[in-house]
Amino acid sequence: MKAFIKLFSIAFLLIIIQPAFAQSNRTLTIEECYQLARQNYPLVKQRELITKSKAYSIQNIANGFLPQINFTGHASYQSAVTKIPIKIPGMDVPEISKDQYKVYGEVSQWLYDGGVIKEQKKLQEANSTIDEQKLEVELYNLKQTINQLFFGILLTNEQLVLNDLLKKNIEAGLRKMLGAIEYGTALRSNADVLKAEILNADQHAIELRSSRNAYLKMLGLFINQLLDENVNLIRPEGKPSLPEIRRPELLLFNTQQKAFDMQRRIVDAKNRPKIGLFFQGGAGRPALNFLSNNFDPYYIGGIRLNWSLSGLYNSKNDKALLDNNRKTIDIQKEIFLFNTNLSSEQETEEIKKLDKLLVSDEDIVDLRSNVKKAALAQLENGVITSNDYIREVNAEDMARQNKVLHEIQLLLAEYNQQITAGD
């Protein structure tokens, strides 16, 4: 019975501990960080606002094809009115009052508006696409920040590993030195030098862990995740360079150019004749019969042609202005491609340099490691001092630090080049 209770307790504890253990050993890739940052960055909320604004604006434009209703009223007093200059026997011709009134409403419906509403709807859709693409550009630029944080954490992880190795090397020397002190072949001050270096290594580890936690907190804010010190960031593989630039800015430039084409069509549409129906009804003194001095109702309806030729005065200049703006976008696109290609070339040279450095890094580490091993034997035999040994240990550590730094810098350069090209 006791054995059963013990097994049950162990199983229960495992059930409780397992989720926490899984959370503390959570893994993250850089691609997951890209995706989570994109989903949780506050700016992404603007996409819904752009969609709603587009729907409202297009609906308002489409309402231009609905019947338009206007109410008008006026009262006036005039110095003279129309009179019949002759008198007709047996007929009393009324005299029109100089104060006149009219109240009426008019309903009009376009049959053909020259294509203005149709082109305005297309332009609004293009403007909404431009806003969405601007948002896409800003969200894309998040990748650069994620790269700095992600690879900064990876570098700190490697530095912590090397710091532990440095500490173990110093401890190995300390053990040799304590043995020599015990046999009276070395001074205790030599051991104190090594102990001080161990404390320095402990302090450096505290600094590295603090930096790592700061990077983790910043990365956690971007991806909306609580990242503790046990999270495991997967070191990515290197990436080859892309053959062409595929940045979202290029689509933004193309969309802006299409919007100018639509604006040109609107200029043409506004200068076309417009045809519509109208109906007007109301009451006035006088009404349609200008010889009647009574308040009379009236109505009138028909078809209306409206063709404003004054727009032709500015049509040429309006199109020239749009062409000028389009050329401005072309120049901006050309500048962007130039700067992007320049950045890509600089990153290519950086990658080549780091590749060459890494070729010799491994040899330098091996040579420094051999010198350090020889120094440890010399320290044990009393041939060199603790300071001499520390110098060789630090030289090996610096070689390893440089190798790790170049590896992380190479990965960062390759991923930055991918982002520069538009991965």
Tab-separated table of C-alpha atoms in Angstrom, residues 180-367:
chain	number	residue	atom	x	y	z
A	180	ALA	CA	52.766	23.061	-5.614
A	181	ILE	CA	52.051	25.256	-2.584
A	182	GLU	CA	51.374	22.151	-0.504
A	183	TYR	CA	54.791	20.776	-1.426
A	184	GLY	CA	56.408	24.161	-0.778
A	185	THR	CA	57.500	24.769	-4.351
A	186	ALA	CA	55.257	27.827	-4.983
A	187	LEU	CA	54.075	30.920	-3.141
A	188	ARG	CA	50.460	31.358	-1.999
A	189	SER	CA	50.344	34.708	-3.827
A	190	ASN	CA	50.453	32.759	-7.098
A	191	ALA	CA	47.220	31.005	-6.088
A	192	ASP	CA	45.684	34.348	-5.134
A	193	VAL	CA	46.287	35.624	-8.672
A	194	LEU	CA	44.335	32.686	-10.083
A	195	LYS	CA	41.546	33.067	-7.523
A	196	ALA	CA	41.184	36.735	-8.484
A	197	GLU	CA	40.855	35.739	-12.146
A	198	ILE	CA	38.128	33.235	-11.231
A	199	LEU	CA	36.226	36.024	-9.498
A	200	ASN	CA	36.667	38.192	-12.588
A	201	ALA	CA	35.175	35.391	-14.680
A	202	ASP	CA	32.213	35.167	-12.291
A	203	GLN	CA	31.657	38.916	-12.596
A	204	HIS	CA	31.807	38.727	-16.383
A	205	ALA	CA	29.222	35.920	-16.308
A	206	ILE	CA	26.900	38.185	-14.279
A	207	GLU	CA	27.299	40.939	-16.871
A	208	LEU	CA	26.637	38.535	-19.751
A	209	ARG	CA	23.519	37.078	-18.114
A	210	SER	CA	22.223	40.587	-17.442
A	211	SER	CA	22.723	41.545	-21.094
A	212	ARG	CA	21.053	38.314	-22.222
A	213	ASN	CA	18.030	38.925	-19.990
A	214	ALA	CA	17.719	42.460	-21.342
A	215	TYR	CA	17.786	41.157	-24.928
A	216	LEU	CA	15.227	38.473	-24.030
A	217	LYS	CA	12.865	41.019	-22.489
A	218	MET	CA	13.066	43.252	-25.565
A	219	LEU	CA	12.524	40.298	-27.902
A	220	GLY	CA	9.626	39.145	-25.717
A	221	LEU	CA	7.974	42.560	-26.040
A	222	PHE	CA	8.159	42.397	-29.833
A	223	ILE	CA	6.716	38.883	-30.068
A	224	ASN	CA	4.327	39.299	-27.100
A	225	GLN	CA	5.817	36.335	-25.260
A	226	LEU	CA	7.222	35.998	-21.756
A	227	LEU	CA	10.767	34.713	-22.322
A	228	ASP	CA	12.758	33.513	-19.323
A	229	GLU	CA	16.436	32.614	-19.169
A	230	ASN	CA	15.692	28.958	-19.971
A	231	VAL	CA	14.271	29.644	-23.437
A	232	ASN	CA	16.296	27.976	-26.185
A	233	LEU	CA	16.882	29.998	-29.352
A	234	ILE	CA	17.687	27.701	-32.263
A	235	ARG	CA	20.811	28.804	-34.100
A	236	PRO	CA	19.800	29.116	-37.765
A	237	GLU	CA	21.671	27.872	-40.778
A	238	GLY	CA	23.396	30.268	-43.152
A	239	LYS	CA	21.446	31.644	-46.102
A	240	PRO	CA	22.652	32.222	-49.671
A	241	SER	CA	22.226	35.647	-51.261
A	242	LEU	CA	19.149	36.308	-53.395
A	243	PRO	CA	19.594	36.974	-57.131
A	244	GLU	CA	17.178	39.921	-57.262
A	245	ILE	CA	15.549	42.556	-55.076
A	246	ARG	CA	11.987	41.748	-54.019
A	247	ARG	CA	11.334	44.351	-51.344
A	248	PRO	CA	7.742	45.462	-50.506
A	249	GLU	CA	8.786	49.039	-51.312
A	250	LEU	CA	8.869	48.112	-55.008
A	251	LEU	CA	5.206	47.108	-54.941
A	252	LEU	CA	4.444	50.379	-53.147
A	253	PHE	CA	6.117	52.373	-55.951
A	254	ASN	CA	4.212	50.434	-58.626
A	255	THR	CA	0.897	50.966	-56.855
A	256	GLN	CA	1.539	54.705	-56.568
A	257	GLN	CA	2.247	54.884	-60.303
A	258	LYS	CA	-1.030	53.097	-61.081
A	259	ALA	CA	-2.868	55.625	-58.921
A	260	PHE	CA	-1.559	58.450	-61.117
A	261	ASP	CA	-2.929	56.649	-64.197
A	262	MET	CA	-6.340	56.523	-62.549
A	263	GLN	CA	-6.183	60.221	-61.709
A	264	ARG	CA	-5.531	60.971	-65.392
A	265	ARG	CA	-8.678	59.041	-66.312
A	266	ILE	CA	-10.660	61.050	-63.763
A	267	VAL	CA	-9.466	64.294	-65.415
A	268	ASP	CA	-10.803	63.011	-68.753
A	269	ALA	CA	-14.067	61.806	-67.186
A	270	LYS	CA	-14.794	65.200	-65.588
A	271	ASN	CA	-14.580	66.890	-68.975
A	272	ARG	CA	-17.141	64.601	-70.629
A	273	PRO	CA	-20.837	65.589	-70.948
A	274	LYS	CA	-23.230	64.310	-68.296
A	275	ILE	CA	-26.831	63.264	-68.843
A	276	GLY	CA	-29.501	62.871	-66.172
A	277	LEU	CA	-33.202	62.979	-65.342
A	278	PHE	CA	-34.781	65.560	-63.064
A	279	PHE	CA	-38.138	66.287	-61.488
A	280	GLN	CA	-38.983	69.553	-59.749
A	281	GLY	CA	-42.119	70.281	-57.778
A	282	GLY	CA	-43.173	73.109	-55.501
A	283	ALA	CA	-45.339	76.211	-55.105
A	284	GLY	CA	-44.774	79.876	-55.647
A	285	ARG	CA	-46.163	83.296	-56.484
A	286	PRO	CA	-46.007	83.368	-59.400
A	287	ALA	CA	-45.703	79.716	-60.324
A	288	LEU	CA	-45.224	78.578	-63.932
A	289	ASN	CA	-48.038	80.898	-65.026
A	290	PHE	CA	-46.323	84.237	-64.585
A	291	LEU	CA	-49.635	86.100	-65.185
A	292	SER	CA	-51.189	84.544	-62.055
A	293	ASN	CA	-50.669	86.445	-58.803
A	294	ASN	CA	-51.790	83.517	-56.626
A	295	PHE	CA	-49.789	80.840	-54.774
A	296	ASP	CA	-50.011	77.883	-57.148
A	297	PRO	CA	-48.401	74.424	-57.064
A	298	TYR	CA	-46.379	73.321	-60.031
A	299	TYR	CA	-44.084	70.588	-61.281
A	300	ILE	CA	-41.686	70.111	-64.126
A	301	GLY	CA	-39.585	67.141	-65.240
A	302	GLY	CA	-37.348	66.063	-68.058
A	303	ILE	CA	-33.848	65.147	-69.158
A	304	ARG	CA	-30.843	67.369	-68.548
A	305	LEU	CA	-27.521	67.680	-70.371
A	306	ASN	CA	-24.616	69.188	-68.489
A	307	TRP	CA	-21.250	69.783	-70.158
A	308	SER	CA	-18.811	72.101	-68.463
A	309	LEU	CA	-16.092	73.138	-70.885
A	310	SER	CA	-14.185	75.213	-68.314
A	311	GLY	CA	-12.403	72.039	-67.128
A	312	LEU	CA	-10.659	71.867	-70.499
A	313	TYR	CA	-8.695	75.002	-69.587
A	314	ASN	CA	-6.749	73.159	-66.877
A	315	SER	CA	-6.884	69.630	-68.300
A	316	LYS	CA	-3.483	69.832	-69.971
A	317	ASN	CA	-1.806	71.274	-66.875
A	318	ASP	CA	-3.508	68.743	-64.593
A	319	LYS	CA	-2.162	65.874	-66.693
A	320	ALA	CA	1.296	67.446	-66.844
A	321	LEU	CA	1.277	67.743	-63.039
A	322	LEU	CA	0.323	64.081	-62.689
A	323	ASP	CA	3.094	63.086	-65.104
A	324	ASN	CA	5.540	65.139	-63.051
A	325	ASN	CA	4.453	63.379	-59.858
A	326	ARG	CA	4.788	60.032	-61.605
A	327	LYS	CA	8.364	60.885	-62.598
A	328	THR	CA	9.059	61.790	-58.971
A	329	ILE	CA	7.999	58.272	-57.949
A	330	ASP	CA	10.265	56.850	-60.672
A	331	ILE	CA	13.190	58.811	-59.237
A	332	GLN	CA	12.393	57.631	-55.702
A	333	LYS	CA	12.277	54.046	-56.954
A	334	GLU	CA	15.606	54.495	-58.728
A	335	ILE	CA	17.206	55.937	-55.572
A	336	PHE	CA	15.792	53.095	-53.482
A	337	LEU	CA	17.182	50.443	-55.833
A	338	PHE	CA	20.563	52.173	-55.899
A	339	ASN	CA	20.802	52.337	-52.101
A	340	THR	CA	19.518	48.778	-51.710
A	341	ASN	CA	22.045	47.410	-54.206
A	342	LEU	CA	24.767	49.387	-52.460
A	343	SER	CA	23.804	47.918	-49.073
A	344	SER	CA	23.662	44.435	-50.583
A	345	GLU	CA	27.159	44.834	-52.060
A	346	GLN	CA	28.520	46.029	-48.716
A	347	GLU	CA	26.948	43.042	-46.989
A	348	THR	CA	28.412	40.716	-49.636
A	349	GLU	CA	31.896	42.070	-48.943
A	350	GLU	CA	31.285	41.708	-45.196
A	351	ILE	CA	30.297	38.062	-45.713
A	352	LYS	CA	33.419	37.406	-47.805
A	353	LYS	CA	35.620	38.988	-45.136
A	354	LEU	CA	34.068	36.942	-42.327
A	355	ASP	CA	34.413	33.736	-44.377
A	356	LYS	CA	38.140	34.418	-44.737
A	357	LEU	CA	38.535	35.232	-41.043
A	358	LEU	CA	36.807	32.003	-40.021
A	359	VAL	CA	39.260	29.962	-42.106
A	360	SER	CA	42.137	31.025	-39.859
A	361	ASP	CA	40.113	31.259	-36.624
A	362	GLU	CA	40.104	27.482	-36.139
A	363	ASP	CA	43.889	27.294	-36.587
A	364	ILE	CA	44.441	30.168	-34.166
A	365	VAL	CA	42.247	28.450	-31.548
A	366	ASP	CA	44.139	25.165	-31.953
A	367	LEU	CA	47.514	26.891	-31.626
